[in-house]
Coordinates of N, CA, C and O in Angstrom, one line a residue:
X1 N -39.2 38.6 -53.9 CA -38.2 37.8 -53.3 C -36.8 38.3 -53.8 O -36.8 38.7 -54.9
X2 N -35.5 38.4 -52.9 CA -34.6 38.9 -53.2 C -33.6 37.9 -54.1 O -32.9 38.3 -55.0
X3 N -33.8 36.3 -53.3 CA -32.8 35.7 -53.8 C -33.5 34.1 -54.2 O -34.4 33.7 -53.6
X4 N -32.8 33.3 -55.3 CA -33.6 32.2 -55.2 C -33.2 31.1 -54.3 O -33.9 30.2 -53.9
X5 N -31.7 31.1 -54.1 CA -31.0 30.1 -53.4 C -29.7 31.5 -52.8 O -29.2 32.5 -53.3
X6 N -29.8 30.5 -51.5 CA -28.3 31.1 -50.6 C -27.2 30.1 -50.4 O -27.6 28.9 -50.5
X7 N -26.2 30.4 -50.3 CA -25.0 29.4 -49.6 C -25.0 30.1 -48.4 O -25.2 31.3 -48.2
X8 N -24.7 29.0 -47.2 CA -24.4 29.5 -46.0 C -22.8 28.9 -45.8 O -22.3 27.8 -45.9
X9 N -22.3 30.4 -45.5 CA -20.6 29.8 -45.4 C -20.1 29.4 -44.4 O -21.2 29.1 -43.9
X10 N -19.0 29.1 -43.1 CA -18.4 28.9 -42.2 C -17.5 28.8 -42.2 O -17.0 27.8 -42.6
X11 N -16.7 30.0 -41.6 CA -15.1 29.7 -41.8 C -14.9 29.8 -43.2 O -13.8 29.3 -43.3
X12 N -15.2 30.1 -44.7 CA -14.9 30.3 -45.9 C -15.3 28.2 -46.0 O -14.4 27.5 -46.3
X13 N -16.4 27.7 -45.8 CA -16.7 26.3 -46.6 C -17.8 26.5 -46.1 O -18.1 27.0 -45.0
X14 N -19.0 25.7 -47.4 CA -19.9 25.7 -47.7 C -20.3 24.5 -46.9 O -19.9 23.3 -46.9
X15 N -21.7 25.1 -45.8 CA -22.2 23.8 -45.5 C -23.5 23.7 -45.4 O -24.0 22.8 -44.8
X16 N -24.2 24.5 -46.1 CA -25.7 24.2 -46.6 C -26.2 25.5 -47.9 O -26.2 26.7 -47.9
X17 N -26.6 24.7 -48.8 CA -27.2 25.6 -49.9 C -28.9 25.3 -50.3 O -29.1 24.1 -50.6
X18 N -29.7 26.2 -50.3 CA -31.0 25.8 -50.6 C -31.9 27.0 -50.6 O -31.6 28.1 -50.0
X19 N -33.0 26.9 -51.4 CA -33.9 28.6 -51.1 C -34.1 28.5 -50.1 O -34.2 27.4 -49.5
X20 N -34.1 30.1 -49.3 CA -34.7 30.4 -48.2 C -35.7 29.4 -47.3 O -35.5 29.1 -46.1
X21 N -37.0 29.0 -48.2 CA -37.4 28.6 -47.5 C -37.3 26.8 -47.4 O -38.0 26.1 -46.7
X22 N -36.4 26.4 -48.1 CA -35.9 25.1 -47.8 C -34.6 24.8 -46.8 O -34.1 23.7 -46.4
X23 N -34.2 25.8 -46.6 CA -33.1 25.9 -45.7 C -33.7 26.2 -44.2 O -33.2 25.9 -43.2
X24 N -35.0 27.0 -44.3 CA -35.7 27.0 -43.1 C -36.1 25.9 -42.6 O -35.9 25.5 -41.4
X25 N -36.8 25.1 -43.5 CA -38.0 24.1 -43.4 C -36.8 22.5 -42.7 O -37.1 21.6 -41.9
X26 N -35.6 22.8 -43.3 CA -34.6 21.9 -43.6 C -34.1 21.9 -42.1 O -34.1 20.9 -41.4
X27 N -33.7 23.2 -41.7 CA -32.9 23.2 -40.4 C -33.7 23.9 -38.9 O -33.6 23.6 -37.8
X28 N -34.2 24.8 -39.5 CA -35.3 25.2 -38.5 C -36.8 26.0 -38.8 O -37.2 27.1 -39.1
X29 N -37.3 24.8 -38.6 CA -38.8 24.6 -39.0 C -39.5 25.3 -38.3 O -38.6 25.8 -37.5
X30 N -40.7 26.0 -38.1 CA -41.6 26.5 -37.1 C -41.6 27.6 -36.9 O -41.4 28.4 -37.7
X31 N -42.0 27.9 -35.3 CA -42.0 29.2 -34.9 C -40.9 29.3 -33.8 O -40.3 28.2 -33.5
X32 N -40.6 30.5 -33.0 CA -39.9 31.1 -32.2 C -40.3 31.7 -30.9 O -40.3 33.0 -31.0
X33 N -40.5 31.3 -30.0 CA -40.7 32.2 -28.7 C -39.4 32.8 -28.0 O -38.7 32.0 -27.4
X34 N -39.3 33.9 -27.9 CA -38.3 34.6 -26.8 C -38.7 34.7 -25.3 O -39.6 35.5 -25.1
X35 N -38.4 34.3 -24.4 CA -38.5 34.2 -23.2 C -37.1 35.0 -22.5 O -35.9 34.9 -22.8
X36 N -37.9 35.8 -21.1 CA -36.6 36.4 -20.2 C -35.6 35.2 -20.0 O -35.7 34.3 -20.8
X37 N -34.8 35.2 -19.5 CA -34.0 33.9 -19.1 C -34.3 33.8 -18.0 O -34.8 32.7 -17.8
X38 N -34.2 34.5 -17.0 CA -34.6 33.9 -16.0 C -35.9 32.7 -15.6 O -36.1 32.0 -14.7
X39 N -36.4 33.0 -16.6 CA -38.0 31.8 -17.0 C -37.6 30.6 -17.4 O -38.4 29.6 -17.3
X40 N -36.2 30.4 -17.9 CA -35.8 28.8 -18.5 C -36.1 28.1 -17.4 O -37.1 27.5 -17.8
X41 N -35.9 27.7 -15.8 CA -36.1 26.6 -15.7 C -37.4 26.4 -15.6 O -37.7 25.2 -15.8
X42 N -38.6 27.3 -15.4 CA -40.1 27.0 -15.0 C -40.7 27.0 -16.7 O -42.0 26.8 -16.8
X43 N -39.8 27.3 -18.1 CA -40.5 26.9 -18.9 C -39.9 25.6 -19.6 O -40.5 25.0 -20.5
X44 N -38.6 25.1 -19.3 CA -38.5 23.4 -19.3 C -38.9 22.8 -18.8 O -38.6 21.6 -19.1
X45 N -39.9 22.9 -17.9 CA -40.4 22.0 -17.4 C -41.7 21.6 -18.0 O -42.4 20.8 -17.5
X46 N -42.2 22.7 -19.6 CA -43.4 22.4 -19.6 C -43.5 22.5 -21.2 O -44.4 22.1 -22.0
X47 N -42.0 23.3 -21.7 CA -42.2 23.4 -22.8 C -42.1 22.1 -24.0 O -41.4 21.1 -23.8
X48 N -43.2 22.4 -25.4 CA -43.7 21.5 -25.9 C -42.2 20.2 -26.0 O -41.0 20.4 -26.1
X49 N -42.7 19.0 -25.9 CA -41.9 18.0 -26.1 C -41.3 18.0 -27.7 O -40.1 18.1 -27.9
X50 N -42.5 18.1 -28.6 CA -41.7 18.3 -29.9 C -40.6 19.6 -30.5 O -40.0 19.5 -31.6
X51 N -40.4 20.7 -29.6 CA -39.8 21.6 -29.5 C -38.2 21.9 -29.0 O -37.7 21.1 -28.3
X52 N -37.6 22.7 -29.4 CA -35.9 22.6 -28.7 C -35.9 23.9 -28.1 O -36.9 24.5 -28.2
X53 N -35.0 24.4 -27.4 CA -34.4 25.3 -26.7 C -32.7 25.5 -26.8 O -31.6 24.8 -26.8
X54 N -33.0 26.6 -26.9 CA -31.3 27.6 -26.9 C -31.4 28.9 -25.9 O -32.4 29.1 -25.3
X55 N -30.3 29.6 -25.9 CA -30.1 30.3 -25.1 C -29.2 31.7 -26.4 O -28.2 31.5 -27.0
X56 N -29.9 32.7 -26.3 CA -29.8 33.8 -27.2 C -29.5 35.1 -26.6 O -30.3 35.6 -25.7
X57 N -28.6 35.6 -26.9 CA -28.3 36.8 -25.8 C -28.6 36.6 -24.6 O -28.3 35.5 -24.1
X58 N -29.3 37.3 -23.9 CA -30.2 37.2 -22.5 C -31.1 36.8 -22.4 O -31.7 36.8 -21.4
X59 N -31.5 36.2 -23.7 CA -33.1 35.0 -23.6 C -33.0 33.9 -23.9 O -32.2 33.6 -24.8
X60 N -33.8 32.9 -23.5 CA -34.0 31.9 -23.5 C -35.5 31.5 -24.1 O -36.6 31.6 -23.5
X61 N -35.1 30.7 -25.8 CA -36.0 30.8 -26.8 C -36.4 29.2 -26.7 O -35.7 28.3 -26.4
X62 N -37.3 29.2 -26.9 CA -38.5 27.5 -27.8 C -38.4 27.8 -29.1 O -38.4 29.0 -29.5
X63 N -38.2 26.8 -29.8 CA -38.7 26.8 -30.8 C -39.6 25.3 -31.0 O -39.5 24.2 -30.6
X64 N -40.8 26.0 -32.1 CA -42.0 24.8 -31.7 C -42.6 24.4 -33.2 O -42.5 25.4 -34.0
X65 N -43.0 23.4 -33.6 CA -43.5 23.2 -35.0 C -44.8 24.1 -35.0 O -45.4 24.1 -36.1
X66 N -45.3 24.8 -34.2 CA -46.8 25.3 -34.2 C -46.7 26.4 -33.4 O -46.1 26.3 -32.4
X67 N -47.3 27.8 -33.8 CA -47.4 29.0 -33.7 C -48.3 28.3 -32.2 O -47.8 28.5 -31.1
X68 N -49.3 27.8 -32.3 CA -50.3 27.5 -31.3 C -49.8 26.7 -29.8 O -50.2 26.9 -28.7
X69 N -48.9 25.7 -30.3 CA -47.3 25.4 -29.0 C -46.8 26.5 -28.0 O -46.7 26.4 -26.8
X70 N -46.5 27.6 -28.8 CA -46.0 28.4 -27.7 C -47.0 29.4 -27.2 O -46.4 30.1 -26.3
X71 N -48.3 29.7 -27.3 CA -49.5 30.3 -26.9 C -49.6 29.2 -26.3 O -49.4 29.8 -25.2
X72 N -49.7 28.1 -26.0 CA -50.2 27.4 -24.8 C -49.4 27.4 -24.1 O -49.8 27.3 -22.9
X73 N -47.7 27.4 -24.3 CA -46.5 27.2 -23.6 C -47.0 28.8 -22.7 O -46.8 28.6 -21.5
X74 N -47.3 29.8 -22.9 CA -47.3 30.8 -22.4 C -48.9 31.0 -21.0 O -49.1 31.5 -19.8
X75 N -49.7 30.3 -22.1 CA -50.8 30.3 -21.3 C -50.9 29.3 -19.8 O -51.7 29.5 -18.8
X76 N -50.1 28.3 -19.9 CA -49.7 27.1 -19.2 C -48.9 27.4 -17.8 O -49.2 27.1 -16.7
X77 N -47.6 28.4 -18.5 CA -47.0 28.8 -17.4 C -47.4 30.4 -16.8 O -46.7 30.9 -16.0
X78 N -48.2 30.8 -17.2 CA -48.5 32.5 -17.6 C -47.0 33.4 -17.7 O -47.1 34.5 -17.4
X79 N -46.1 33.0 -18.0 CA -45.0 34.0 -19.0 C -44.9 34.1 -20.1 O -44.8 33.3 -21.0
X80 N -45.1 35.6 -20.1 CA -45.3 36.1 -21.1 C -44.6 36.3 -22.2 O -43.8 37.2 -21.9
X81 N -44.4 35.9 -23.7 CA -42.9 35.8 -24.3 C -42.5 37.3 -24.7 O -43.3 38.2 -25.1
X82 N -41.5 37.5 -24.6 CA -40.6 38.8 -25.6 C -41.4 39.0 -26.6 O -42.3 39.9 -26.5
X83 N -41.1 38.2 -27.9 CA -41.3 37.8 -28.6 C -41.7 36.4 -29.7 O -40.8 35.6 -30.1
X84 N -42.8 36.3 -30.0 CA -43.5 35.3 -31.0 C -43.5 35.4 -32.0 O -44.4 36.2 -32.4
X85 N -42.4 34.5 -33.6 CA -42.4 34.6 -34.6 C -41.9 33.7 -35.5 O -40.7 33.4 -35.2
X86 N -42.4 33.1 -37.0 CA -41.9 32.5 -37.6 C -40.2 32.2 -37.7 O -39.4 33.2 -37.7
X87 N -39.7 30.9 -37.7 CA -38.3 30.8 -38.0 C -37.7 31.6 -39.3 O -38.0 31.6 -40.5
X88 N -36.6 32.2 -38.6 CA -35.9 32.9 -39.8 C -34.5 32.6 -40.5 O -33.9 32.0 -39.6
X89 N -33.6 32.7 -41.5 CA -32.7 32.4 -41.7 C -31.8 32.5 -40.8 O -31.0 31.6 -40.6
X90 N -31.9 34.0 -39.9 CA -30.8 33.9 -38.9 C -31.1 32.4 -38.1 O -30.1 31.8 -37.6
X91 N -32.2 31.9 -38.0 CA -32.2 30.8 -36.9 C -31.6 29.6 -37.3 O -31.4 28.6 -36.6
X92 N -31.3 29.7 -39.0 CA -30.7 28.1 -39.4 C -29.5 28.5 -39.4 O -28.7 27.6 -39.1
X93 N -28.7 30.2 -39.6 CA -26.8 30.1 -39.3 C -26.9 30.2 -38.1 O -25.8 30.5 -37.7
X94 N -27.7 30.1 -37.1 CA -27.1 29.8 -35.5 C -27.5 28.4 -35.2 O -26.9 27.9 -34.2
X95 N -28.7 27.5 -36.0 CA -28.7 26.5 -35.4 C -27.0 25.5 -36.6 O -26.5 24.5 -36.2
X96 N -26.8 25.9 -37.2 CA -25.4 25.2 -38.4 C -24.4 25.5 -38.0 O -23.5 24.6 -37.8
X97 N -24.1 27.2 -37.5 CA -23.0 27.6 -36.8 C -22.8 27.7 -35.7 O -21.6 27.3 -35.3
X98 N -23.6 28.0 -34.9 CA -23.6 28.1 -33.2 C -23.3 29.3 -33.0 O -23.1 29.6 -31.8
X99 N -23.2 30.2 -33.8 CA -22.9 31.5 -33.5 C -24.0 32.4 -34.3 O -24.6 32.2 -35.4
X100 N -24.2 33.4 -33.2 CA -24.9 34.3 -34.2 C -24.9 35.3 -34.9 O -23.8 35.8 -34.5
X101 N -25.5 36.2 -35.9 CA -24.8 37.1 -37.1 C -23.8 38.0 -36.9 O -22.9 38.5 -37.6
X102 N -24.2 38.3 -35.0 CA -23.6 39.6 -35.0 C -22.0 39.1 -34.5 O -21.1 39.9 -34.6
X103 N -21.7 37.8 -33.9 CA -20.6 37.4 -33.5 C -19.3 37.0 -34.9 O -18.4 36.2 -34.8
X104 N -19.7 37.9 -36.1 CA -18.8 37.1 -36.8 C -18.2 38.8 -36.8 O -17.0 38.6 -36.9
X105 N -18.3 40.1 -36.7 CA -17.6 40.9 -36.6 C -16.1 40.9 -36.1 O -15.5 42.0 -36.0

């Protein structure tokens, strides 16, 4: 492990500090599906209830408490995701900031 605890800053003020994976668990729990965008309206209509949605570059992601949510979410509508993967730090400074890593350049 690199670190035991992070600060996440905004604008120079501190608005969450916690290890990695309490800062995950804390602000975004689960897993991740990437979907084309053009798929958001035919996968709101089915994606898991317990789950949220955002809009990420040119895709349009679920996030779901269960790796096995978005395998059904996929099997359900047969679109097939980008990509399928554990929540990561970058997903709790975009769900705290609304911006993501690459937009602070």
């Amino acid at each position: 492990m690199l670190c035991n605890r992070i600060v996440i800053l905004d604008n120079g003020h501190v608005i969450s500090m916690g290890s990695p994976r309490e800062l995950i668990d804390e602000h975004a729990p689960g897993f991740v599906g990437y979907f084309p965008l053009e798929t958001e309206r035919q996968l709101r209509h089915i994606y898991p209830p317990t789950g949220t949605t955002f809009e990420q570059g040119r895709q349009f992601c679920v996030r779901a408490p269960r790796f096995e949510d978005l395998t059904a979410l996929q099997q359900a509508t047969g679109i097939s995701a980008v990509q399928l993967r554990p929540a990561s730090l970058e997903d709790v400074y975009l769900k705290l900031t609304g911006r993501g890593l690459d937009e602070n350049e």
